[in-house]
mmCIF file of C-alpha atoms in Angstrom:
data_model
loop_
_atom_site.group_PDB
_atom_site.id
_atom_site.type_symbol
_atom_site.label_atom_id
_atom_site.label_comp_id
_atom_site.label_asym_id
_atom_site.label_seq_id
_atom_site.Cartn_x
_atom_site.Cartn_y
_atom_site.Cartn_z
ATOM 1 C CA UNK A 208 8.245 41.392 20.913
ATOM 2 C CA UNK A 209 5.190 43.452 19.775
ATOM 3 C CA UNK A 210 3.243 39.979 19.139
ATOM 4 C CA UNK A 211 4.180 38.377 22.858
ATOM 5 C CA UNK A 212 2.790 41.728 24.192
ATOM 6 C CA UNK A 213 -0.569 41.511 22.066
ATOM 7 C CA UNK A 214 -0.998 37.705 23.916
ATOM 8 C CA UNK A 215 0.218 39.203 27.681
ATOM 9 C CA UNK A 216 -2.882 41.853 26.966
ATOM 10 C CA UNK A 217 -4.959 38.670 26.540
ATOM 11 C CA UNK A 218 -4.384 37.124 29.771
ATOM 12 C CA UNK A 219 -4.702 40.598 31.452
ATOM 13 C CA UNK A 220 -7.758 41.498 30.303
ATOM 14 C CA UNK A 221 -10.611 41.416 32.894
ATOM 15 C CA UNK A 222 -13.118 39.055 31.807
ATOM 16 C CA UNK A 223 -16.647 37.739 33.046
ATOM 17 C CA UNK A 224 -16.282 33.763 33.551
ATOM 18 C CA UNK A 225 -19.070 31.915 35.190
ATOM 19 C CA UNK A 226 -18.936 29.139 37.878
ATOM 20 C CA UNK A 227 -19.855 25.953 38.357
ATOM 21 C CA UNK A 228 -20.520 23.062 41.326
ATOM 22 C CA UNK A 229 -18.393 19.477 41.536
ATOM 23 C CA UNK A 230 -18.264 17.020 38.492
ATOM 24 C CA UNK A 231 -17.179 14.055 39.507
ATOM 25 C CA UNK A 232 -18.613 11.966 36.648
ATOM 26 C CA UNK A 233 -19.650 12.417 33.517
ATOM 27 C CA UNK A 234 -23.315 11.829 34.073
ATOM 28 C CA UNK A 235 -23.649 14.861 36.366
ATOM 29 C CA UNK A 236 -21.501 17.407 34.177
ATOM 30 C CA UNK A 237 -24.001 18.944 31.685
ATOM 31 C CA UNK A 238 -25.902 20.632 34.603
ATOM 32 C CA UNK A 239 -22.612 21.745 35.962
ATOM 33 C CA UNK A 240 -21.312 23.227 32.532
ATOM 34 C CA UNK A 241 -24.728 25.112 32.485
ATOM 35 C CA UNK A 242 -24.184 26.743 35.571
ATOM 36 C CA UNK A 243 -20.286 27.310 35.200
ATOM 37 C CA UNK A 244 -21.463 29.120 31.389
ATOM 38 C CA UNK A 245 -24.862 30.910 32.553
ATOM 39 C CA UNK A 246 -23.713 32.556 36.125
ATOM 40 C CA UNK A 247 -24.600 36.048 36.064
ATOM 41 C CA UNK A 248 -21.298 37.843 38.184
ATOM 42 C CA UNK A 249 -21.816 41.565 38.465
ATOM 43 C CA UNK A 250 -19.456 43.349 35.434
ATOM 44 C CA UNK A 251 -16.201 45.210 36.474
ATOM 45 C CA UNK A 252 -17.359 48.699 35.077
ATOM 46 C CA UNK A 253 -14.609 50.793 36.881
ATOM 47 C CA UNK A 254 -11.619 50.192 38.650
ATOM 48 C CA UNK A 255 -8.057 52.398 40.271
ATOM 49 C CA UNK A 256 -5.601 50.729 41.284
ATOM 50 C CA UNK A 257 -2.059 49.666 40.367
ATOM 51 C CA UNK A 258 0.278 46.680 38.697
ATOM 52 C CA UNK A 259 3.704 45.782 39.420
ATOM 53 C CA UNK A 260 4.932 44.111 36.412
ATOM 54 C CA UNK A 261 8.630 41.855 36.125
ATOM 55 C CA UNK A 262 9.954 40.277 33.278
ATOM 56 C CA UNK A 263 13.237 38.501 32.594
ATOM 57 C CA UNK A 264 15.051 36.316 29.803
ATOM 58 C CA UNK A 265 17.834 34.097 31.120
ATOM 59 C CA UNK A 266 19.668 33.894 28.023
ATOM 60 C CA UNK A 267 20.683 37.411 27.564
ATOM 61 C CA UNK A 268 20.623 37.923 31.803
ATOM 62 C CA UNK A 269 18.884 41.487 31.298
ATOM 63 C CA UNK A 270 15.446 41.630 33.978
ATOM 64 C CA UNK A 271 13.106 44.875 33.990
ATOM 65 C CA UNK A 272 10.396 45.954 36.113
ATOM 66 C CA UNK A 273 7.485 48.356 36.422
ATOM 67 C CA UNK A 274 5.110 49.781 38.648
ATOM 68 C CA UNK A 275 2.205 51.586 37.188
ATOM 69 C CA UNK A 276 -1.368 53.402 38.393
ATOM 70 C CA UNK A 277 -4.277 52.301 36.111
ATOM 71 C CA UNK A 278 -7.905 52.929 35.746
ATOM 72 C CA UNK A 279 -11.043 51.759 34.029
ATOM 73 C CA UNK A 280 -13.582 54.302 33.389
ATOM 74 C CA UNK A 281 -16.558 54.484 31.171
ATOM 75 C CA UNK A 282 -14.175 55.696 28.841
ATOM 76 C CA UNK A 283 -11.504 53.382 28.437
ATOM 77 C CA UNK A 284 -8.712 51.984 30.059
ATOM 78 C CA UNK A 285 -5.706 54.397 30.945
ATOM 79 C CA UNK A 286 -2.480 53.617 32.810
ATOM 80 C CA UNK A 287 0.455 55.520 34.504
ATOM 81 C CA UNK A 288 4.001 54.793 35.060
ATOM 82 C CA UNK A 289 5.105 55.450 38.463
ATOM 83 C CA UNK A 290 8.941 53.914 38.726
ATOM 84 C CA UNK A 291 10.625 51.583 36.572
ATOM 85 C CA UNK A 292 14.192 49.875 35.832
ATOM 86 C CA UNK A 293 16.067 47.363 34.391
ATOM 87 C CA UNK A 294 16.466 46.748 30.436
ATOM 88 C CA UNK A 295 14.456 49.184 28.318
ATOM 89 C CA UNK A 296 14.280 46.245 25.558
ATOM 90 C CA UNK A 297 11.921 44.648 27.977
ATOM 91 C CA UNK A 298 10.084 48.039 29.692
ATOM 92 C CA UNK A 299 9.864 49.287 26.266
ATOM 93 C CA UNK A 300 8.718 46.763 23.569
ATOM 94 C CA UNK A 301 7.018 44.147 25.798
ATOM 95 C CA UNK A 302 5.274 45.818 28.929
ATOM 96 C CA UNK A 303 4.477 49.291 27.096
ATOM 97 C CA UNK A 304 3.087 47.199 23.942
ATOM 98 C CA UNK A 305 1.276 45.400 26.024
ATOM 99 C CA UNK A 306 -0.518 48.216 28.313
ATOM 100 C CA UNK A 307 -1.395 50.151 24.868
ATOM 101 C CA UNK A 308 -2.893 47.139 23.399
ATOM 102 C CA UNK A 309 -4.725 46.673 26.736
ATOM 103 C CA UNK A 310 -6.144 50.365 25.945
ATOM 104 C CA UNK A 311 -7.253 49.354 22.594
ATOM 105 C CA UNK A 312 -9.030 46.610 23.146
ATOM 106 C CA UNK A 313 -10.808 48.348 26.058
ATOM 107 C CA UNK A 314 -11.611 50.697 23.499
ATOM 108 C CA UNK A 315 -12.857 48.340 20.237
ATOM 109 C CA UNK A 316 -14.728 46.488 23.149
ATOM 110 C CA UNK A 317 -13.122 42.854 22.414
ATOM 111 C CA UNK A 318 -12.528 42.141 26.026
ATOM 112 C CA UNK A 319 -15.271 38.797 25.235
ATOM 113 C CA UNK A 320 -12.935 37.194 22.981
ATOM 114 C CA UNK A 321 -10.825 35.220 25.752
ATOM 115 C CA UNK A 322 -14.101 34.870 27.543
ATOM 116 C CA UNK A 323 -15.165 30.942 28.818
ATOM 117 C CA UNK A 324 -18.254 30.439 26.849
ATOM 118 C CA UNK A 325 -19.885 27.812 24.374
ATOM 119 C CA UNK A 326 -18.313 29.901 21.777
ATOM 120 C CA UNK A 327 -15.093 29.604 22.403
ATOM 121 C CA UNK A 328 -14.278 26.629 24.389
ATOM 122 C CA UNK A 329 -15.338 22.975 25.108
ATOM 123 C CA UNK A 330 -14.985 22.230 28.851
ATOM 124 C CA UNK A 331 -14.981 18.573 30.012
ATOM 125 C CA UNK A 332 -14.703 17.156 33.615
ATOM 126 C CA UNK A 333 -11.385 17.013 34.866
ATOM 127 C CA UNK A 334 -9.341 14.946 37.690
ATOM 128 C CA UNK A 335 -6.467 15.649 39.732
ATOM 129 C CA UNK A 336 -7.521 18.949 41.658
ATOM 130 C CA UNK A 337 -6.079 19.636 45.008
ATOM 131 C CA UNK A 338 -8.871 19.016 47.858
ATOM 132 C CA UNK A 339 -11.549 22.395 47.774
ATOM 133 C CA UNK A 340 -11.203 22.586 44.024
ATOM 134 C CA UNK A 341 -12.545 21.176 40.987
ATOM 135 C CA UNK A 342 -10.916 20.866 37.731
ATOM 136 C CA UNK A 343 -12.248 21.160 34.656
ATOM 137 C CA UNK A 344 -10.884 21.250 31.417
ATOM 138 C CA UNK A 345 -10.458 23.756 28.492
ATOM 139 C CA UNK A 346 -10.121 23.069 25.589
ATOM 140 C CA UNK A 347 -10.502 25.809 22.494
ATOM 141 C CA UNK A 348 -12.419 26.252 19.817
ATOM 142 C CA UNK A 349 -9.938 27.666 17.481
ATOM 143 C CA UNK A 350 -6.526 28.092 17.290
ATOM 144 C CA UNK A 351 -6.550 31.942 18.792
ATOM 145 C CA UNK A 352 -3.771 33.964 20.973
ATOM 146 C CA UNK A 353 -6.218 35.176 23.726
ATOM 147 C CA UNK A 354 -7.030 31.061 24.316
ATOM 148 C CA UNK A 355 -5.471 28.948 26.710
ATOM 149 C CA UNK A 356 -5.542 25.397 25.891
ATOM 150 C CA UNK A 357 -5.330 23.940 29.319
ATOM 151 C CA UNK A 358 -7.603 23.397 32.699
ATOM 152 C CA UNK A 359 -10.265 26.050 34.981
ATOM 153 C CA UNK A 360 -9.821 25.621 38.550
ATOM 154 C CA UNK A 361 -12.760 26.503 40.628
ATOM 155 C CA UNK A 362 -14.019 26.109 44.642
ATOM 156 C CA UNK A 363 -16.158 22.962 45.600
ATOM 157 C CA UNK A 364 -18.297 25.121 47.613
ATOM 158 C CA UNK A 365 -19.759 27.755 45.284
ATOM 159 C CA UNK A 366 -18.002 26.962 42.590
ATOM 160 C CA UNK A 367 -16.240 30.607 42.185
ATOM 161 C CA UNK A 368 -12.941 30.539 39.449
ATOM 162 C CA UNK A 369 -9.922 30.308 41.779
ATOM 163 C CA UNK A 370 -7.354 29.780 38.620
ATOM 164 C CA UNK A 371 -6.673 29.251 34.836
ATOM 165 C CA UNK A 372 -3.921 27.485 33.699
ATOM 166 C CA UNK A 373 -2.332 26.232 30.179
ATOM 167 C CA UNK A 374 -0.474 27.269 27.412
ATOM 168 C CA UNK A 375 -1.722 29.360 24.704
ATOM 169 C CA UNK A 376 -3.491 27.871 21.692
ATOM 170 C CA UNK A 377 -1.863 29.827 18.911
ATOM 171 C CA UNK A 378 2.211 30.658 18.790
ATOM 172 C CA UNK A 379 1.977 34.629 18.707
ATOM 173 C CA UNK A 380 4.866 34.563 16.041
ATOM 174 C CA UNK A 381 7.291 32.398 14.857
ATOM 175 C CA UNK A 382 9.985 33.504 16.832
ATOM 176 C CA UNK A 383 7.636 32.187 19.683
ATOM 177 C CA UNK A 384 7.559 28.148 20.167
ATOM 178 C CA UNK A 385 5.308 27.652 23.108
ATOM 179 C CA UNK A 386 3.849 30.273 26.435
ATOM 180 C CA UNK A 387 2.999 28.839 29.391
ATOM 181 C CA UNK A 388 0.452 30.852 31.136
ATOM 182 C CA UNK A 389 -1.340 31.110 34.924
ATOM 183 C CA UNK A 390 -3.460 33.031 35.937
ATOM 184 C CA UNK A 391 -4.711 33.332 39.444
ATOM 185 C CA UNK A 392 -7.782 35.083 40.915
ATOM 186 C CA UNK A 393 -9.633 36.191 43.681
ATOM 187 C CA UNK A 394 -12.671 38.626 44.974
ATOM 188 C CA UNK A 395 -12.653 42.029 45.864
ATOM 189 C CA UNK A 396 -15.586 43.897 47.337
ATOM 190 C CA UNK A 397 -17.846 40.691 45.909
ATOM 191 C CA UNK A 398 -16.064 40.749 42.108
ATOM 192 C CA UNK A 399 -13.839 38.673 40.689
ATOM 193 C CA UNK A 400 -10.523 39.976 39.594
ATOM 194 C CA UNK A 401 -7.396 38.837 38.521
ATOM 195 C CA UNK A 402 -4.200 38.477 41.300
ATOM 196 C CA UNK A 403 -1.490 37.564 39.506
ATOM 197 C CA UNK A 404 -0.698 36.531 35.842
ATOM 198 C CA UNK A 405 2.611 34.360 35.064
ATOM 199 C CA UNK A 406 3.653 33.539 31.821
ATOM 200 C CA UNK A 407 6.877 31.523 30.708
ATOM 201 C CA UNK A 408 7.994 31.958 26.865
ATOM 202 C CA UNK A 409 10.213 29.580 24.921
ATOM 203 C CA UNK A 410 11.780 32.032 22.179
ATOM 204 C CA UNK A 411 13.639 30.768 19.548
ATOM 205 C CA UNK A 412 17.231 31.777 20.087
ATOM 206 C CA UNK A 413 16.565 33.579 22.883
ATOM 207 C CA UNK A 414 15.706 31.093 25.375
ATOM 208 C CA UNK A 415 13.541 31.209 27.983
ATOM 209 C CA UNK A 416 11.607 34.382 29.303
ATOM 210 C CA UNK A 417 9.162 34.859 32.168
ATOM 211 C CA UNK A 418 7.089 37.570 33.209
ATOM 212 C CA UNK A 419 4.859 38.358 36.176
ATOM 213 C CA UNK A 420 1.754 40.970 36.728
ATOM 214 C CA UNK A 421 0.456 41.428 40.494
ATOM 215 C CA UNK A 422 -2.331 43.493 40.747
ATOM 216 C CA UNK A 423 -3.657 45.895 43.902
ATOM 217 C CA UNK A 424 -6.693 47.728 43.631
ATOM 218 C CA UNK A 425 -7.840 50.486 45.311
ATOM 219 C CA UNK A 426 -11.554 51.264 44.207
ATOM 220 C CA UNK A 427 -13.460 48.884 42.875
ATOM 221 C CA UNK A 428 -17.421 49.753 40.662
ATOM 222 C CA UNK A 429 -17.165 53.125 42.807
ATOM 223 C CA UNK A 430 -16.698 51.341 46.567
ATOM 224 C CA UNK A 431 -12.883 51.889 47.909
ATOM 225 C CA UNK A 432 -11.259 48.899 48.918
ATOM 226 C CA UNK A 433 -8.024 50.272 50.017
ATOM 227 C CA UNK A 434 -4.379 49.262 48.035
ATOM 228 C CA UNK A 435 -0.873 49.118 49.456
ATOM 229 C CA UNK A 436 -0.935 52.255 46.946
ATOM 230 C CA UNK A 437 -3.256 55.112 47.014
ATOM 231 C CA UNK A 438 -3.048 56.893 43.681
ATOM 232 C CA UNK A 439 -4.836 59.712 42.372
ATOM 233 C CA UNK A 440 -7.403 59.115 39.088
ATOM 234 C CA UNK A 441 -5.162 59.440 36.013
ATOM 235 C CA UNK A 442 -5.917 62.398 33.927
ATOM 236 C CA UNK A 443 -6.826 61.359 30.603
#
């Protein structure tokens, strides 16, 4: 359990991707991998808002939920609980493990090692998007649990990262056969951010187990946006 949380904090944490325009041949992708790898997005410095996080395993029919406040400030990343329920095997060793490990690596400064870059992926033009997207592929570098091997979806227009999709590239344990993982996002007050994270986990002899993370945010880089929840700055 303490490994699948490690790879959740992966897909949660809030990295800078570039963009890119249409590929729709091989010829014409180099200059769209160089803009997709060099756009400069303004960084997420600070952030309040909250998370409503859901997980279940079929197997053993136990479900558990949270809703927490959390906050990015120059000196870390901090979270509150504000309700929860459901089975503490799944509040307690898998969404707790993963918020503290989402502290830490706020706090080591590691958040660039899921990042899309040269470094750690090869992208390749892709086919199949739905109409207003373009799909490009990802494939990693090295076999790592923050990587998805999988495809980038982004906008046709101005080429701005609509979703990531895929399974991870490295089994966080052995107990752990395969996690499925998307990843949606979208802008607020001009940054991107993520929406909503689902990930599906086949576990040996447990089965099957699914979790989802919806995000709301109420102040974004020091501008108020306005949440469904207005919480106060966590005391740290």
């Amino acid at each position: 359990m303490r490994r699948l949380a490690v790879l959740l904090v992966a897909l949660t944490a809030l990295t800078a991707l570039a963009t890119a325009e249409p590929a729709s041949t091989p010829a014409t992708f180099e200059p769209v991998l160089h803009r997709f790898l060099s756009r400069a997005d303004e960084p997420l410095v600070t952030y309040r808002g909250t998370r409503r996080l859901e997980g279940r395993n079929e197997r053993f029919n136990v479900s558990g939920w949270m809703e927490i406040a959390t906050e990015l400030t120059a000196e870390g990343f901090h979270y509150r609980v504000i309700n929860e329920g459901g089975s503490d095997l799944i509040r307690g060793r898998v969404f707790r493990s993963m918020l503290e490990n989402e502290e830490e690596i706020f706090a080591n400064g590691d958040v660039t090692r899921s990042s899309f870059t040269a470094v750690n992926y090869e992208l390749t033009p892709g086919d199949g998007a739905e109409p207003g997207l373009v799909k490009l592929f990802a494939r990693p570098k090295r076999k790592d649990i923050t990587l998805i091997d999988g495809a980038v979806y982004i906008t046709d227009t101005d080429a701005d990262l609509v979703r990531v999709e895929g399974h991870l590239a490295k089994s966080p344990s052995f107990w752990t056969r395969r996690v499925d993982v998307v990843k949606q996002y979208t802008r607020v007050a001009g940054l991107r951010v993520p929406l909503r994270v689902e990930s599906t986990a086949q576990i040996r002899f447990a089965g099957t187990s699914t979790m989802t993370m919806t995000y709301d945010y109420e102040m974004i880089n020091g501008v108020n946006v306005g949440g469904s929840h207005q919480v106060a700055a966590i005391a740290h």
